[in-house]
mmCIF file of C-alpha atoms in Angstrom:
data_model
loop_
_atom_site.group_PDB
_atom_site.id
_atom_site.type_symbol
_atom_site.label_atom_id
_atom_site.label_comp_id
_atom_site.label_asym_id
_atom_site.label_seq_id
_atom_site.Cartn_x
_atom_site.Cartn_y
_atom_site.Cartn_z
ATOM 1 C CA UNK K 1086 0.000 0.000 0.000
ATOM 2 C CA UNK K 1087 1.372 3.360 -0.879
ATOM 3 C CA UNK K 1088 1.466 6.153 2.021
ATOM 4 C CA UNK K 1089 0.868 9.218 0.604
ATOM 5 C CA UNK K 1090 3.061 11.591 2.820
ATOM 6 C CA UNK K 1091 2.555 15.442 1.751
ATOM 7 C CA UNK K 1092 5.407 15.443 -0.753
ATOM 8 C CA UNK K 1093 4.138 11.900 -2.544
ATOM 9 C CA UNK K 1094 0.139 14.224 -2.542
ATOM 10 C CA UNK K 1095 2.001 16.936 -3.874
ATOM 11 C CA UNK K 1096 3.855 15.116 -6.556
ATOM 12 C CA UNK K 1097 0.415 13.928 -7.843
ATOM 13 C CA UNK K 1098 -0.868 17.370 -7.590
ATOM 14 C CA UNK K 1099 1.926 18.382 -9.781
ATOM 15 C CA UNK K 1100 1.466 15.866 -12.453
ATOM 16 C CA UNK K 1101 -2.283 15.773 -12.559
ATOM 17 C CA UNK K 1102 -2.294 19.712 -12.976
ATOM 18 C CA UNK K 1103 0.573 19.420 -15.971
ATOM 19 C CA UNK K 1104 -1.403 17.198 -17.653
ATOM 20 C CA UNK K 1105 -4.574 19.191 -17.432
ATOM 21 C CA UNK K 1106 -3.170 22.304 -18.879
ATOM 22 C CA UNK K 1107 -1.381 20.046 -21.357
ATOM 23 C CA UNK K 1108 -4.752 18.785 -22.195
ATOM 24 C CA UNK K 1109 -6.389 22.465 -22.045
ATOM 25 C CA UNK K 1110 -4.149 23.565 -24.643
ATOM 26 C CA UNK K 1111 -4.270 19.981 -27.056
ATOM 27 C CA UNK K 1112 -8.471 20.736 -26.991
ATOM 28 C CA UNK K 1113 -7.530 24.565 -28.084
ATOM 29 C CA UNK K 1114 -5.604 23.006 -30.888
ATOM 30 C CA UNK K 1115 -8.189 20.847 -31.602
ATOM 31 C CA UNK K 1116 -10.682 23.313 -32.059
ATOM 32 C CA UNK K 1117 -9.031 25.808 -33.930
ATOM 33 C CA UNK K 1118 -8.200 23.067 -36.763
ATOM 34 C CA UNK K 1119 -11.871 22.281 -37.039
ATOM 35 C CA UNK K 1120 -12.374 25.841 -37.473
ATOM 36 C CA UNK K 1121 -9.704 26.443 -39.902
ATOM 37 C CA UNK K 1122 -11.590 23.117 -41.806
ATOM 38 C CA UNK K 1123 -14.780 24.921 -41.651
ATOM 39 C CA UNK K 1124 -13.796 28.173 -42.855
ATOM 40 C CA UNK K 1125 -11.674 26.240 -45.819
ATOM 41 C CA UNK K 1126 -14.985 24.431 -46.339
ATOM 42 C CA UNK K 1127 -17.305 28.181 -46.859
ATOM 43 C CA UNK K 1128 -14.011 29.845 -48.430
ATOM 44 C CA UNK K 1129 -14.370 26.986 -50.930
ATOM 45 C CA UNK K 1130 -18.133 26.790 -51.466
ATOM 46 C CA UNK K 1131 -18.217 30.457 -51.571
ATOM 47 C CA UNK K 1132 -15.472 30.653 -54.581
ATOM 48 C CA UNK K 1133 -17.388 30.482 -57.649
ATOM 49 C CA UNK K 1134 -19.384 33.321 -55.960
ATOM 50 C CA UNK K 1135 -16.679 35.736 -55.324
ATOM 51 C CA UNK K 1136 -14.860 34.735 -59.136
ATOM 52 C CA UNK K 1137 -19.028 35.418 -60.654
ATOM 53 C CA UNK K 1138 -18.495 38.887 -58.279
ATOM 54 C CA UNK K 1139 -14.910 39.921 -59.700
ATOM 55 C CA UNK K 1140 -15.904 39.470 -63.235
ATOM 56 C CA UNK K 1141 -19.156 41.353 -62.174
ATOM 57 C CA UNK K 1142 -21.571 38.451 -63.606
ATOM 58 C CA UNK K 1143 -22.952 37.529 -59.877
ATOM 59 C CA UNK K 1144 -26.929 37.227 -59.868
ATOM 60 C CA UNK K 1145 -28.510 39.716 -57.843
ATOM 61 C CA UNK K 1146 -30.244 36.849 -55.726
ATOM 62 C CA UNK K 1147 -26.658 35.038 -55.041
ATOM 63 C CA UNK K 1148 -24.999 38.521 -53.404
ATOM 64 C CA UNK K 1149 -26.878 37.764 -49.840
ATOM 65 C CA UNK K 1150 -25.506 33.960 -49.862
ATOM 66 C CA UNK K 1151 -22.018 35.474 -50.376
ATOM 67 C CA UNK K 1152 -22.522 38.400 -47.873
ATOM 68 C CA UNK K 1153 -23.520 36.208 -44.979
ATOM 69 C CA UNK K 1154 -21.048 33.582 -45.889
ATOM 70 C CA UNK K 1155 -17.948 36.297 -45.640
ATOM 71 C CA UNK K 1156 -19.509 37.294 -42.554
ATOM 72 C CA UNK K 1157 -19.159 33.519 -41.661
ATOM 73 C CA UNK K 1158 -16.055 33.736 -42.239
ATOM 74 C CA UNK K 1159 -14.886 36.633 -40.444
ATOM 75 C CA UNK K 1160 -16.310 35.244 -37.193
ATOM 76 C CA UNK K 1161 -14.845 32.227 -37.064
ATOM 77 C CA UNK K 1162 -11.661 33.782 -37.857
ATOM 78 C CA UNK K 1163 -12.079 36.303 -35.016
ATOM 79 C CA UNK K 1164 -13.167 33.392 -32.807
ATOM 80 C CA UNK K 1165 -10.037 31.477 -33.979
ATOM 81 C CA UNK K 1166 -8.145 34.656 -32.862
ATOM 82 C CA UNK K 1167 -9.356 34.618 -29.728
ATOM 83 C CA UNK K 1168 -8.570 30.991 -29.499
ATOM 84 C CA UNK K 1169 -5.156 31.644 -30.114
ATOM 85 C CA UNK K 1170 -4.814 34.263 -27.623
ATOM 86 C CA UNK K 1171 -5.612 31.505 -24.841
ATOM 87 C CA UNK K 1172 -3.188 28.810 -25.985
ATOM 88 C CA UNK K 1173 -0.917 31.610 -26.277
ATOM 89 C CA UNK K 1174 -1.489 32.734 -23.059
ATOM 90 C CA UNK K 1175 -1.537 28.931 -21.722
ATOM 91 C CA UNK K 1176 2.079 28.058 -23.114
ATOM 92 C CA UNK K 1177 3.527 30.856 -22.193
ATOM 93 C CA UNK K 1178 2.125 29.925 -18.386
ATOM 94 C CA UNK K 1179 3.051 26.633 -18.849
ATOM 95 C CA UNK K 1180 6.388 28.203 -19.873
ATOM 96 C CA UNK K 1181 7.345 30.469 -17.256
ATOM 97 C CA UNK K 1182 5.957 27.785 -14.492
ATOM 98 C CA UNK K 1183 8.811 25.179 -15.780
ATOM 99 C CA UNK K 1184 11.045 28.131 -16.183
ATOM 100 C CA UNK K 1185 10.808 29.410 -12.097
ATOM 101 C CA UNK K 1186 10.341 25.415 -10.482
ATOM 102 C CA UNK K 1187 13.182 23.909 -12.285
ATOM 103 C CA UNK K 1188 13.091 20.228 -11.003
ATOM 104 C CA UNK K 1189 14.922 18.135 -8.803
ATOM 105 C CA UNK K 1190 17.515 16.055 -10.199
ATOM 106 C CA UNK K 1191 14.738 13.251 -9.872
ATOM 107 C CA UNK K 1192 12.389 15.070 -12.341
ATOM 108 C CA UNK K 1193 14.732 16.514 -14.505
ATOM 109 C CA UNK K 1194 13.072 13.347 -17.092
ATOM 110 C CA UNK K 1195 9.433 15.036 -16.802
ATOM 111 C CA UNK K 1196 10.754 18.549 -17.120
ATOM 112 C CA UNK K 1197 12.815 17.816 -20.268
ATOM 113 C CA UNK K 1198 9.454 15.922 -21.769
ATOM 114 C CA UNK K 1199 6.951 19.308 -20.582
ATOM 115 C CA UNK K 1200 9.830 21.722 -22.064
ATOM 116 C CA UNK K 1201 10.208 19.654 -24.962
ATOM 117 C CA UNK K 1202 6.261 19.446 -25.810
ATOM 118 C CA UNK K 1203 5.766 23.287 -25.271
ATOM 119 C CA UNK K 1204 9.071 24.321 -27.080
ATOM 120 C CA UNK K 1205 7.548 22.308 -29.932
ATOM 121 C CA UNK K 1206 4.231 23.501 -29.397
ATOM 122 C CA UNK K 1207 4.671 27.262 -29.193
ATOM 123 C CA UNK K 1208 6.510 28.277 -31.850
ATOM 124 C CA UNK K 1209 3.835 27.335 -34.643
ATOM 125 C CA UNK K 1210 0.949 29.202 -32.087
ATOM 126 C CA UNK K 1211 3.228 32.016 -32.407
ATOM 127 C CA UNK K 1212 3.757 31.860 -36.129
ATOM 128 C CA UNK K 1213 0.250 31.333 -36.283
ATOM 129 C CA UNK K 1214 -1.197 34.067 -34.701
ATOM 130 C CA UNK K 1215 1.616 36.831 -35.757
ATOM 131 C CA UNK K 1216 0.268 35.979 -39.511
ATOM 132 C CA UNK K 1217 -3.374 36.060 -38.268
ATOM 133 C CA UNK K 1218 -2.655 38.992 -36.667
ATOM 134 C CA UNK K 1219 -0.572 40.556 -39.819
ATOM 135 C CA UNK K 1220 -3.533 40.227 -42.175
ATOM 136 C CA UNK K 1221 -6.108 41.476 -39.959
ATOM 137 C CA UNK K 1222 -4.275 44.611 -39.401
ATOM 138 C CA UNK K 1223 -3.832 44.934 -43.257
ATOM 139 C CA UNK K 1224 -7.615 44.477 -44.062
ATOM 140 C CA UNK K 1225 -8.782 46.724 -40.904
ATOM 141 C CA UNK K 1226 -6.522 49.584 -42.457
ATOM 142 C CA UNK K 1227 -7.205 49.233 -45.871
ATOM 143 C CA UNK K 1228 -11.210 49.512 -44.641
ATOM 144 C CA UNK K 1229 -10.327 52.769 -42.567
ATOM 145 C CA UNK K 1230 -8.426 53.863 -45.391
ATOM 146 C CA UNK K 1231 -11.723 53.319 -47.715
ATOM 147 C CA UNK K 1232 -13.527 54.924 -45.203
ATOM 148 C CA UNK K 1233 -11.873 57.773 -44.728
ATOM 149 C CA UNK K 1234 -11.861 58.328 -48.229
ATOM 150 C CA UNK K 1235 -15.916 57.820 -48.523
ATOM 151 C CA UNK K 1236 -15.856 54.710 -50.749
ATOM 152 C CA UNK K 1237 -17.844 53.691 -52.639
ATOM 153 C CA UNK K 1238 -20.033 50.557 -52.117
ATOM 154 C CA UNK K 1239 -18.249 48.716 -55.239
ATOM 155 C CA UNK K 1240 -14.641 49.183 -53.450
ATOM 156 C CA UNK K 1241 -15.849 48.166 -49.916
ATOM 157 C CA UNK K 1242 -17.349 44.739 -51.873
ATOM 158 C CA UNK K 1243 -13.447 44.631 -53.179
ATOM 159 C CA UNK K 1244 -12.230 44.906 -49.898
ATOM 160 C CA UNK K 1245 -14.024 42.349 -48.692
ATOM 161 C CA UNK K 1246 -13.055 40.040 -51.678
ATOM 162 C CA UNK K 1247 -9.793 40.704 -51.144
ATOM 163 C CA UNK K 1248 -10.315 39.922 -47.387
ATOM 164 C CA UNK K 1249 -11.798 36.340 -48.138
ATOM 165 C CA UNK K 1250 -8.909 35.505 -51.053
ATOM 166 C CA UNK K 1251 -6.672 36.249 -48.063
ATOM 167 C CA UNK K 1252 -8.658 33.813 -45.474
ATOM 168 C CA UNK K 1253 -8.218 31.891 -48.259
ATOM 169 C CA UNK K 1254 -4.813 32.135 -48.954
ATOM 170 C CA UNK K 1255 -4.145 31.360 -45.521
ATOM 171 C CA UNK K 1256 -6.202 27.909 -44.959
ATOM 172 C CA UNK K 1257 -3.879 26.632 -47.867
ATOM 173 C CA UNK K 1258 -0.695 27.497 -46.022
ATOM 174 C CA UNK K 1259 -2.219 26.231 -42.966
ATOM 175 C CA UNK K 1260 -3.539 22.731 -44.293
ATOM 176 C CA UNK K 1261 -0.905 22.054 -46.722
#
């Protein structure tokens, strides 16, 4: 039978709450692929739409399917934003906490396997969200640029293209 003196109950405290957050970021991950799948998915039923739109040949009764689809897509990519805020925010946590309790010679096995995973693991949310971040700021300018200058309707519909061929161009980087 194991006694479980405080140090044994605070060993399993230890683990148990490593592996949660580990787990708390992996269902982040999760979650922001299947969003990045689903916006791929719209982006690519919504195609033929904006193409009909840039060539100025799309039916009057198709422009509401393509409105509410890019506005489809720009909230899950604001949700998938937010998402990577979190697991941001988590790793670097996760981070700091292995950086200020260095283990024990006895742990320095679990330590190197937590560094390792969020070493691994941070980078690409990093990468990721700097190039989210990137094109955001480029569309929200270019539309405060447009509406500064009073745009017209026509060039704010551009805009918005643009903004979806960009979504766009992203979910290929990301998936292949």
């Amino acid at each position: 039978e194991i006694v479980w003196d405080p140090y044994k109950r605070l060993e399993s405290l230890n683990t148990s709450q490593w592996d949660q957050e580990k787990v708390k970021v992996m269902a982040l991950q999760k979650e922001m692929t299947e969003l990045e799948d689903r916006q791929a998915r719209i982006y690519n039923q919504i195609s033929p739409l904006i193409e009909a739109q840039q060539n100025n040949v799309l039916k009057s009764e198709e422009e509401p399917t393509l409105n509410s689809a890019m506005r489809n897509i720009q909230s899950i990519h604001n949700h998938i934003n937010e998402l990577q805020k979190v697991s941001t925010s988590e790793l670097r946590d996760m981070h700091h906490k292995i950086m200020k309790y260095k283990p024990d010679e006895e742990d320095k096995e679990k330590y190197a396997e937590y560094k390792e995973y969020i070493d691994k693991t941070y980078p690409k949310f990093k990468e990721r969200y700097e190039r989210t971040t990137n094109d955001m700021k480029k569309i929200g300018m270019g539309r405060m640029e447009l509406e500064k200058r009073g745009g017209s309707r026509e060039e704010i519909e551009k805009l918005k293209l643009k903004e979806a061929e960009l979504f766009g161009e992203r979910e290929k980087q990301l998936m292949g």
